Amino acid sequence: MKYVFDVAFLPTETLKEHDCRLVIDLLRASTQITTFFDAGGETLLPVREVEESYKLKEKLGDDWKLMGERGGLPAPGFDFGNSPLELVKRGAPLHAIITTSNGTHAMMRAIEGCAEVCVACARNLESAAWDALCAGTKIGIICAGRNGEFSMEDTVCAGMYIEKLLSLAPKNGAEEMELTDGAIAAMALWRHLGPDLDGVAMESQHGRILRDLGFADDVLFCSEVSVTATVPKLAYVDGAPTIIGR
Ligand code: MLT
């Protein structure tokens, strides 16, 4: 069996054909979504725009909470921001609608033309890598980036995933493994800047913005590696993109 591992630095790239896509927005959407399920949440509905989230909540009712951010802070009228540590402290609502500046957009892009989409972050590295290997042989990692630009922390995390996939795949029967140029470049960046992921995240452009907003502890939380088995999956349920935990 031959595996092909690929990395897209931005969701707006022309995406290759993949059996499974792992979407990474290390700071903080993919960590937030993973933590939502760890903190007791059951269903998350991702939407692209804040306006859309208000409309959906009006339709679904008060059992649904609004979660996410614009500019790193909760959007007006939102019940939760995009801070995973807030979820740890307050506990997650059972059902929420989430919109973030980049992460939810990347997820909506990833689900186009791919049957298996997993939310991946440092915290679920081992489990998400394993789930991807079990889902098929063409695995794509989609970095969310930031405002349409390359994001160092997402790419370094993607490189960490490539290394993990390379080490796990033979245990799942791989006889051959191929890396695309994107995967080679991400792994080179990880080998150059890792394994100090918290240092990378703290010094990244987005990490510095979050620190200035008072979210340094979130950045450290997002940098913890392989500490949860939760791998949220994005799929269409009754025609709507829906994220469920495991
Ligand atoms: C995003 O989607 O851009 C991020 O998750 C922003 C944030 O750190 O809250």
PDB file of C-alpha atoms and ligand atoms in Angstrom:
ATOM      1  CA  MET A   1       0.000   0.000   0.000  1.00  0.00           C
ATOM      2  CA  LYS A   2       1.244   3.479  -0.890  1.00  0.00           C
ATOM      3  CA  TYR A   3       0.389   6.621   1.076  1.00  0.00           C
ATOM      4  CA  VAL A   4       0.638  10.154  -0.314  1.00  0.00           C
ATOM      5  CA  PHE A   5       0.953  12.970   2.241  1.00  0.00           C
ATOM      6  CA  ASP A   6       0.246  16.529   1.155  1.00  0.00           C
ATOM      7  CA  VAL A   7       0.175  19.992   2.759  1.00  0.00           C
ATOM      8  CA  ALA A   8      -1.663  23.077   1.466  1.00  0.00           C
ATOM      9  CA  PHE A   9      -0.395  26.257   3.090  1.00  0.00           C
ATOM     10  CA  LEU A  10      -3.700  28.040   2.521  1.00  0.00           C
ATOM     11  CA  PRO A  11      -7.264  26.791   2.020  1.00  0.00           C
ATOM     12  CA  THR A  12      -7.513  28.984  -1.086  1.00  0.00           C
ATOM     13  CA  GLU A  13      -4.880  26.928  -2.940  1.00  0.00           C
ATOM     14  CA  THR A  14      -6.035  24.534  -5.633  1.00  0.00           C
ATOM     15  CA  LEU A  15      -6.553  21.518  -3.431  1.00  0.00           C
ATOM     16  CA  LYS A  16      -5.452  18.101  -4.601  1.00  0.00           C
ATOM     17  CA  GLU A  17      -7.696  15.066  -4.379  1.00  0.00           C
ATOM     18  CA  HIS A  18      -7.625  13.622  -0.855  1.00  0.00           C
ATOM     19  CA  ASP A  19      -9.326  10.694   0.891  1.00  0.00           C
ATOM     20  CA  CYS A  20      -9.025  12.581   4.159  1.00  0.00           C
ATOM     21  CA  ARG A  21      -8.228  16.181   5.043  1.00  0.00           C
ATOM     22  CA  LEU A  22      -6.850  17.385   8.357  1.00  0.00           C
ATOM     23  CA  VAL A  23      -7.619  21.061   8.921  1.00  0.00           C
ATOM     24  CA  ILE A  24      -5.194  22.939  11.150  1.00  0.00           C
ATOM     25  CA  ASP A  25      -5.797  26.320  12.716  1.00  0.00           C
ATOM     26  CA  LEU A  26      -3.497  25.870  15.697  1.00  0.00           C
ATOM     27  CA  LEU A  27      -4.249  29.379  17.079  1.00  0.00           C
ATOM     28  CA  ARG A  28      -6.977  28.798  17.913  1.00  0.00           C
ATOM     29  CA  ALA A  29      -9.993  27.453  16.006  1.00  0.00           C
ATOM     30  CA  SER A  30      -8.988  23.816  15.650  1.00  0.00           C
ATOM     31  CA  THR A  31      -7.827  23.718  19.273  1.00  0.00           C
ATOM     32  CA  GLN A  32     -11.055  25.452  20.340  1.00  0.00           C
ATOM     33  CA  ILE A  33     -13.206  22.919  18.486  1.00  0.00           C
ATOM     34  CA  THR A  34     -11.295  19.942  19.896  1.00  0.00           C
ATOM     35  CA  THR A  35     -11.559  21.391  23.407  1.00  0.00           C
ATOM     36  CA  PHE A  36     -15.300  22.021  22.925  1.00  0.00           C
ATOM     37  CA  PHE A  37     -15.848  18.251  22.790  1.00  0.00           C
ATOM     38  CA  ASP A  38     -13.365  17.557  25.590  1.00  0.00           C
ATOM     39  CA  ALA A  39     -15.279  20.025  27.759  1.00  0.00           C
ATOM     40  CA  GLY A  40     -18.635  18.272  27.248  1.00  0.00           C
ATOM     41  CA  GLY A  41     -20.002  19.783  24.001  1.00  0.00           C
ATOM     42  CA  GLU A  42     -22.009  17.604  21.591  1.00  0.00           C
ATOM     43  CA  THR A  43     -22.690  19.473  18.357  1.00  0.00           C
ATOM     44  CA  LEU A  44     -21.059  22.401  16.634  1.00  0.00           C
ATOM     45  CA  LEU A  45     -22.379  24.115  13.532  1.00  0.00           C
ATOM     46  CA  PRO A  46     -19.673  26.061  11.714  1.00  0.00           C
ATOM     47  CA  VAL A  47     -20.665  29.103   9.680  1.00  0.00           C
ATOM     48  CA  ARG A  48     -18.579  31.598   7.747  1.00  0.00           C
ATOM     49  CA  GLU A  49     -20.093  34.916   8.813  1.00  0.00           C
ATOM     50  CA  VAL A  50     -21.247  36.472  12.097  1.00  0.00           C
ATOM     51  CA  GLU A  51     -24.562  37.559  10.508  1.00  0.00           C
ATOM     52  CA  GLU A  52     -25.196  33.958   9.468  1.00  0.00           C
ATOM     53  CA  SER A  53     -24.667  32.800  13.047  1.00  0.00           C
ATOM     54  CA  TYR A  54     -27.294  35.235  14.386  1.00  0.00           C
ATOM     55  CA  LYS A  55     -29.828  34.014  11.813  1.00  0.00           C
ATOM     56  CA  LEU A  56     -29.116  30.369  12.553  1.00  0.00           C
ATOM     57  CA  LYS A  57     -29.467  30.893  16.300  1.00  0.00           C
ATOM     58  CA  GLU A  58     -32.792  32.640  15.757  1.00  0.00           C
ATOM     59  CA  LYS A  59     -33.971  29.601  13.830  1.00  0.00           C
ATOM     60  CA  LEU A  60     -32.593  26.955  16.231  1.00  0.00           C
ATOM     61  CA  GLY A  61     -33.481  28.612  19.536  1.00  0.00           C
ATOM     62  CA  ASP A  62     -31.936  29.222  22.931  1.00  0.00           C
ATOM     63  CA  ASP A  63     -30.442  25.748  23.356  1.00  0.00           C
ATOM     64  CA  TRP A  64     -27.816  26.856  20.843  1.00  0.00           C
ATOM     65  CA  LYS A  65     -25.027  29.159  21.972  1.00  0.00           C
ATOM     66  CA  LEU A  66     -22.935  31.474  19.830  1.00  0.00           C
ATOM     67  CA  MET A  67     -19.176  30.919  19.894  1.00  0.00           C
ATOM     68  CA  GLY A  68     -16.185  32.384  18.107  1.00  0.00           C
ATOM     69  CA  GLU A  69     -14.368  35.598  17.431  1.00  0.00           C
ATOM     70  CA  ARG A  70     -13.561  38.525  15.293  1.00  0.00           C
ATOM     71  CA  GLY A  71     -10.200  40.172  15.920  1.00  0.00           C
ATOM     72  CA  GLY A  72      -9.554  37.513  18.581  1.00  0.00           C
ATOM     73  CA  LEU A  73     -12.443  38.694  20.776  1.00  0.00           C
ATOM     74  CA  PRO A  74     -16.049  37.468  21.073  1.00  0.00           C
ATOM     75  CA  ALA A  75     -18.302  38.957  18.400  1.00  0.00           C
ATOM     76  CA  PRO A  76     -21.131  41.175  19.758  1.00  0.00           C
ATOM     77  CA  GLY A  77     -23.794  39.157  21.553  1.00  0.00           C
ATOM     78  CA  PHE A  78     -21.750  35.942  21.519  1.00  0.00           C
ATOM     79  CA  ASP A  79     -21.962  33.594  24.522  1.00  0.00           C
ATOM     80  CA  PHE A  80     -18.374  32.334  24.175  1.00  0.00           C
ATOM     81  CA  GLY A  81     -15.236  33.628  22.525  1.00  0.00           C
ATOM     82  CA  ASN A  82     -12.615  31.489  20.824  1.00  0.00           C
ATOM     83  CA  SER A  83     -10.599  30.708  23.936  1.00  0.00           C
ATOM     84  CA  PRO A  84     -10.145  26.988  24.680  1.00  0.00           C
ATOM     85  CA  LEU A  85      -9.217  27.822  28.254  1.00  0.00           C
ATOM     86  CA  GLU A  86     -12.541  29.620  28.643  1.00  0.00           C
ATOM     87  CA  LEU A  87     -14.219  26.321  27.700  1.00  0.00           C
ATOM     88  CA  VAL A  88     -12.069  24.423  30.183  1.00  0.00           C
ATOM     89  CA  LYS A  89     -13.018  26.861  32.948  1.00  0.00           C
ATOM     90  CA  ARG A  90     -16.719  27.362  32.138  1.00  0.00           C
ATOM     91  CA  GLY A  91     -17.484  23.988  30.548  1.00  0.00           C
ATOM     92  CA  ALA A  92     -18.840  23.777  27.009  1.00  0.00           C
ATOM     93  CA  PRO A  93     -22.493  24.253  26.073  1.00  0.00           C
ATOM     94  CA  LEU A  94     -24.064  21.139  24.537  1.00  0.00           C
ATOM     95  CA  HIS A  95     -24.788  22.822  21.214  1.00  0.00           C
ATOM     96  CA  ALA A  96     -23.094  25.811  19.637  1.00  0.00           C
ATOM     97  CA  ILE A  97     -22.734  27.714  16.401  1.00  0.00           C
ATOM     98  CA  ILE A  98     -19.153  28.725  15.702  1.00  0.00           C
ATOM     99  CA  THR A  99     -17.611  31.307  13.394  1.00  0.00           C
ATOM    100  CA  THR A 100     -13.977  32.398  13.414  1.00  0.00           C
ATOM    101  CA  SER A 101     -11.934  34.653  11.165  1.00  0.00           C
ATOM    102  CA  ASN A 102     -10.000  31.888   9.406  1.00  0.00           C
ATOM    103  CA  GLY A 103     -10.502  28.436  10.919  1.00  0.00           C
ATOM    104  CA  THR A 104     -14.159  27.904  10.099  1.00  0.00           C
ATOM    105  CA  HIS A 105     -13.576  29.207   6.550  1.00  0.00           C
ATOM    106  CA  ALA A 106     -10.787  26.644   6.084  1.00  0.00           C
ATOM    107  CA  MET A 107     -13.065  23.858   7.310  1.00  0.00           C
ATOM    108  CA  MET A 108     -15.858  24.836   4.942  1.00  0.00           C
ATOM    109  CA  ARG A 109     -13.363  24.818   2.077  1.00  0.00           C
ATOM    110  CA  ALA A 110     -11.914  21.443   3.116  1.00  0.00           C
ATOM    111  CA  ILE A 111     -15.283  19.710   3.078  1.00  0.00           C
ATOM    112  CA  GLU A 112     -15.738  20.558  -0.629  1.00  0.00           C
ATOM    113  CA  GLY A 113     -14.969  17.345  -2.493  1.00  0.00           C
ATOM    114  CA  CYS A 114     -13.657  15.346   0.455  1.00  0.00           C
ATOM    115  CA  ALA A 115     -15.673  12.773   2.364  1.00  0.00           C
ATOM    116  CA  GLU A 116     -13.557  12.694   5.542  1.00  0.00           C
ATOM    117  CA  VAL A 117     -12.557  15.978   7.181  1.00  0.00           C
ATOM    118  CA  CYS A 118     -10.941  15.997  10.625  1.00  0.00           C
ATOM    119  CA  VAL A 119     -10.187  18.945  12.868  1.00  0.00           C
ATOM    120  CA  ALA A 120      -6.502  18.687  13.733  1.00  0.00           C
ATOM    121  CA  CYS A 121      -4.337  20.506  16.233  1.00  0.00           C
ATOM    122  CA  ALA A 122      -1.283  19.771  18.355  1.00  0.00           C
ATOM    123  CA  ARG A 123      -3.408  18.454  21.207  1.00  0.00           C
ATOM    124  CA  ASN A 124      -4.867  15.589  19.131  1.00  0.00           C
ATOM    125  CA  LEU A 125      -1.767  14.886  16.979  1.00  0.00           C
ATOM    126  CA  GLU A 126      -1.449  11.151  17.555  1.00  0.00           C
ATOM    127  CA  SER A 127      -5.194  10.377  17.308  1.00  0.00           C
ATOM    128  CA  ALA A 128      -5.918  12.606  14.326  1.00  0.00           C
ATOM    129  CA  ALA A 129      -2.903  11.234  12.424  1.00  0.00           C
ATOM    130  CA  TRP A 130      -4.052   7.702  13.140  1.00  0.00           C
ATOM    131  CA  ASP A 131      -7.658   8.429  12.108  1.00  0.00           C
ATOM    132  CA  ALA A 132      -6.412   9.916   8.832  1.00  0.00           C
ATOM    133  CA  LEU A 133      -4.284   6.839   8.080  1.00  0.00           C
ATOM    134  CA  CYS A 134      -7.331   4.631   8.642  1.00  0.00           C
ATOM    135  CA  ALA A 135      -9.514   6.801   6.377  1.00  0.00           C
ATOM    136  CA  GLY A 136      -7.551   6.364   3.143  1.00  0.00           C
ATOM    137  CA  THR A 137      -4.204   6.656   1.440  1.00  0.00           C
ATOM    138  CA  LYS A 138      -4.280  10.228   0.073  1.00  0.00           C
ATOM    139  CA  ILE A 139      -4.038  12.510   3.078  1.00  0.00           C
ATOM    140  CA  GLY A 140      -4.096  16.291   2.820  1.00  0.00           C
ATOM    141  CA  ILE A 141      -3.331  18.758   5.578  1.00  0.00           C
ATOM    142  CA  ILE A 142      -5.007  22.122   5.042  1.00  0.00           C
ATOM    143  CA  CYS A 143      -3.498  25.039   6.951  1.00  0.00           C
ATOM    144  CA  ALA A 144      -5.989  27.797   7.752  1.00  0.00           C
ATOM    145  CA  GLY A 145      -3.443  30.623   7.411  1.00  0.00           C
ATOM    146  CA  ARG A 146      -4.360  34.095   8.547  1.00  0.00           C
ATOM    147  CA  ASN A 147      -6.360  36.598   6.523  1.00  0.00           C
ATOM    148  CA  GLY A 148      -5.305  34.887   3.309  1.00  0.00           C
ATOM    149  CA  GLU A 149      -1.630  34.807   4.288  1.00  0.00           C
ATOM    150  CA  PHE A 150       0.802  32.028   5.200  1.00  0.00           C
ATOM    151  CA  SER A 151       0.838  31.177   8.885  1.00  0.00           C
ATOM    152  CA  MET A 152       4.030  29.865  10.447  1.00  0.00           C
ATOM    153  CA  GLU A 153       2.452  28.069  13.396  1.00  0.00           C
ATOM    154  CA  ASP A 154      -0.070  26.209  11.217  1.00  0.00           C
ATOM    155  CA  THR A 155       2.690  25.131   8.838  1.00  0.00           C
ATOM    156  CA  VAL A 156       5.083  24.015  11.568  1.00  0.00           C
ATOM    157  CA  CYS A 157       2.222  22.022  13.106  1.00  0.00           C
ATOM    158  CA  ALA A 158       1.520  20.523   9.655  1.00  0.00           C
ATOM    159  CA  GLY A 159       5.188  19.482   9.453  1.00  0.00           C
ATOM    160  CA  MET A 160       4.861  17.822  12.848  1.00  0.00           C
ATOM    161  CA  TYR A 161       1.857  15.906  11.444  1.00  0.00           C
ATOM    162  CA  ILE A 162       3.851  14.800   8.386  1.00  0.00           C
ATOM    163  CA  GLU A 163       6.561  13.397  10.626  1.00  0.00           C
ATOM    164  CA  LYS A 164       3.935  11.602  12.734  1.00  0.00           C
ATOM    165  CA  LEU A 165       2.183  10.190   9.637  1.00  0.00           C
ATOM    166  CA  LEU A 166       5.517   8.908   8.311  1.00  0.00           C
ATOM    167  CA  SER A 167       6.226   7.138  11.591  1.00  0.00           C
ATOM    168  CA  LEU A 168       2.738   5.614  11.993  1.00  0.00           C
ATOM    169  CA  ALA A 169       1.955   4.606   8.400  1.00  0.00           C
ATOM    170  CA  PRO A 170       4.188   1.488   8.300  1.00  0.00           C
ATOM    171  CA  LYS A 171       2.234   0.181  11.324  1.00  0.00           C
ATOM    172  CA  ASN A 172      -0.876   0.485   9.155  1.00  0.00           C
ATOM    173  CA  GLY A 173       0.612  -1.505   6.289  1.00  0.00           C
ATOM    174  CA  ALA A 174       2.382   1.223   4.287  1.00  0.00           C
ATOM    175  CA  GLU A 175       5.036  -0.150   1.943  1.00  0.00           C
ATOM    176  CA  GLU A 176       5.650   3.170   0.226  1.00  0.00           C
ATOM    177  CA  MET A 177       5.136   6.812   1.213  1.00  0.00           C
ATOM    178  CA  GLU A 178       5.283   9.851  -1.021  1.00  0.00           C
ATOM    179  CA  LEU A 179       5.449  13.483   0.071  1.00  0.00           C
ATOM    180  CA  THR A 180       4.266  16.370  -2.082  1.00  0.00           C
ATOM    181  CA  ASP A 181       6.376  19.541  -2.260  1.00  0.00           C
ATOM    182  CA  GLY A 182       4.077  21.156   0.313  1.00  0.00           C
ATOM    183  CA  ALA A 183       4.608  18.251   2.709  1.00  0.00           C
ATOM    184  CA  ILE A 184       8.402  18.327   2.250  1.00  0.00           C
ATOM    185  CA  ALA A 185       8.493  22.083   2.889  1.00  0.00           C
ATOM    186  CA  ALA A 186       6.280  21.863   5.999  1.00  0.00           C
ATOM    187  CA  MET A 187       8.386  19.049   7.410  1.00  0.00           C
ATOM    188  CA  ALA A 188      11.590  21.009   6.733  1.00  0.00           C
ATOM    189  CA  LEU A 189      10.145  23.962   8.645  1.00  0.00           C
ATOM    190  CA  TRP A 190       9.152  21.704  11.536  1.00  0.00           C
ATOM    191  CA  ARG A 191      12.620  20.148  11.631  1.00  0.00           C
ATOM    192  CA  HIS A 192      14.189  23.583  11.564  1.00  0.00           C
ATOM    193  CA  LEU A 193      11.940  25.280  14.156  1.00  0.00           C
ATOM    194  CA  GLY A 194      10.590  22.383  16.248  1.00  0.00           C
ATOM    195  CA  PRO A 195      10.227  20.613  18.550  1.00  0.00           C
ATOM    196  CA  ASP A 196       9.616  23.731  20.652  1.00  0.00           C
ATOM    197  CA  LEU A 197       6.077  24.280  19.366  1.00  0.00           C
ATOM    198  CA  ASP A 198       5.147  26.691  22.152  1.00  0.00           C
ATOM    199  CA  GLY A 199       8.134  28.897  21.261  1.00  0.00           C
ATOM    200  CA  VAL A 200       7.062  28.890  17.604  1.00  0.00           C
ATOM    201  CA  ALA A 201       3.445  29.673  18.512  1.00  0.00           C
ATOM    202  CA  MET A 202       4.393  32.411  20.967  1.00  0.00           C
ATOM    203  CA  GLU A 203       6.719  34.141  18.479  1.00  0.00           C
ATOM    204  CA  SER A 204       4.430  33.822  15.458  1.00  0.00           C
ATOM    205  CA  GLN A 205       2.587  36.916  14.268  1.00  0.00           C
ATOM    206  CA  HIS A 206      -0.743  35.598  15.481  1.00  0.00           C
ATOM    207  CA  GLY A 207       0.768  34.396  18.760  1.00  0.00           C
ATOM    208  CA  ARG A 208       2.026  37.914  19.451  1.00  0.00           C
ATOM    209  CA  ILE A 209      -1.419  39.372  18.737  1.00  0.00           C
ATOM    210  CA  LEU A 210      -3.041  36.874  21.107  1.00  0.00           C
ATOM    211  CA  ARG A 211      -0.462  37.633  23.793  1.00  0.00           C
ATOM    212  CA  ASP A 212      -1.209  41.350  23.460  1.00  0.00           C
ATOM    213  CA  LEU A 213      -4.917  40.560  23.902  1.00  0.00           C
ATOM    214  CA  GLY A 214      -4.120  38.673  27.133  1.00  0.00           C
ATOM    215  CA  PHE A 215      -4.339  35.140  25.719  1.00  0.00           C
ATOM    216  CA  ALA A 216      -0.755  33.926  26.341  1.00  0.00           C
ATOM    217  CA  ASP A 217      -2.083  30.940  28.315  1.00  0.00           C
ATOM    218  CA  ASP A 218      -4.276  29.968  25.367  1.00  0.00           C
ATOM    219  CA  VAL A 219      -1.190  29.923  23.123  1.00  0.00           C
ATOM    220  CA  LEU A 220       0.590  27.576  25.544  1.00  0.00           C
ATOM    221  CA  PHE A 221      -2.515  25.366  25.806  1.00  0.00           C
ATOM    222  CA  CYS A 222      -2.731  25.188  22.002  1.00  0.00           C
ATOM    223  CA  SER A 223       0.928  24.067  21.887  1.00  0.00           C
ATOM    224  CA  GLU A 224       0.507  20.966  24.046  1.00  0.00           C
ATOM    225  CA  VAL A 225       1.065  17.824  21.983  1.00  0.00           C
ATOM    226  CA  SER A 226      -0.948  14.565  21.948  1.00  0.00           C
ATOM    227  CA  VAL A 227      -2.904  15.121  25.131  1.00  0.00           C
ATOM    228  CA  THR A 228      -6.389  14.166  23.889  1.00  0.00           C
ATOM    229  CA  ALA A 229      -7.927  11.379  21.802  1.00  0.00           C
ATOM    230  CA  THR A 230     -10.749  13.620  20.561  1.00  0.00           C
ATOM    231  CA  VAL A 231     -10.800  14.029  16.786  1.00  0.00           C
ATOM    232  CA  PRO A 232     -13.744  16.192  15.693  1.00  0.00           C
ATOM    233  CA  LYS A 233     -15.179  15.345  12.267  1.00  0.00           C
ATOM    234  CA  LEU A 234     -16.885  17.695   9.854  1.00  0.00           C
ATOM    235  CA  ALA A 235     -19.642  16.231   7.718  1.00  0.00           C
ATOM    236  CA  TYR A 236     -22.953  17.186   6.176  1.00  0.00           C
ATOM    237  CA  VAL A 237     -25.847  16.324   8.478  1.00  0.00           C
ATOM    238  CA  ASP A 238     -29.295  17.046   6.977  1.00  0.00           C
ATOM    239  CA  GLY A 239     -27.525  19.152   4.364  1.00  0.00           C
ATOM    240  CA  ALA A 240     -25.694  21.398   6.864  1.00  0.00           C
ATOM    241  CA  PRO A 241     -21.963  21.246   7.673  1.00  0.00           C
ATOM    242  CA  THR A 242     -21.800  19.857  11.200  1.00  0.00           C
ATOM    243  CA  ILE A 243     -18.905  19.057  13.516  1.00  0.00           C
ATOM    244  CA  ILE A 244     -19.231  16.126  15.857  1.00  0.00           C
ATOM    245  CA  GLY A 245     -16.743  14.772  18.404  1.00  0.00           C
ATOM    246  CA  ARG A 246     -15.849  11.178  18.924  1.00  0.00           C
TER     247      ARG A 246
HETATM  248  C1  MLT B   1      -9.135  32.229  13.446  1.00  0.00           C
HETATM  249  O1  MLT B   1     -10.037  31.474  13.008  1.00  0.00           O
HETATM  250  O2  MLT B   1      -8.603  33.099  12.776  1.00  0.00           O
HETATM  251  C2  MLT B   1      -8.584  32.080  14.845  1.00  0.00           C
HETATM  252  O3  MLT B   1      -9.049  30.983  15.466  1.00  0.00           O
HETATM  253  C3  MLT B   1      -8.553  33.375  15.575  1.00  0.00           C
HETATM  254  C4  MLT B   1      -8.337  33.297  17.067  1.00  0.00           C
HETATM  255  O4  MLT B   1      -7.240  33.068  17.538  1.00  0.00           O
HETATM  256  O5  MLT B   1      -9.291  33.452  17.824  1.00  0.00           O
END
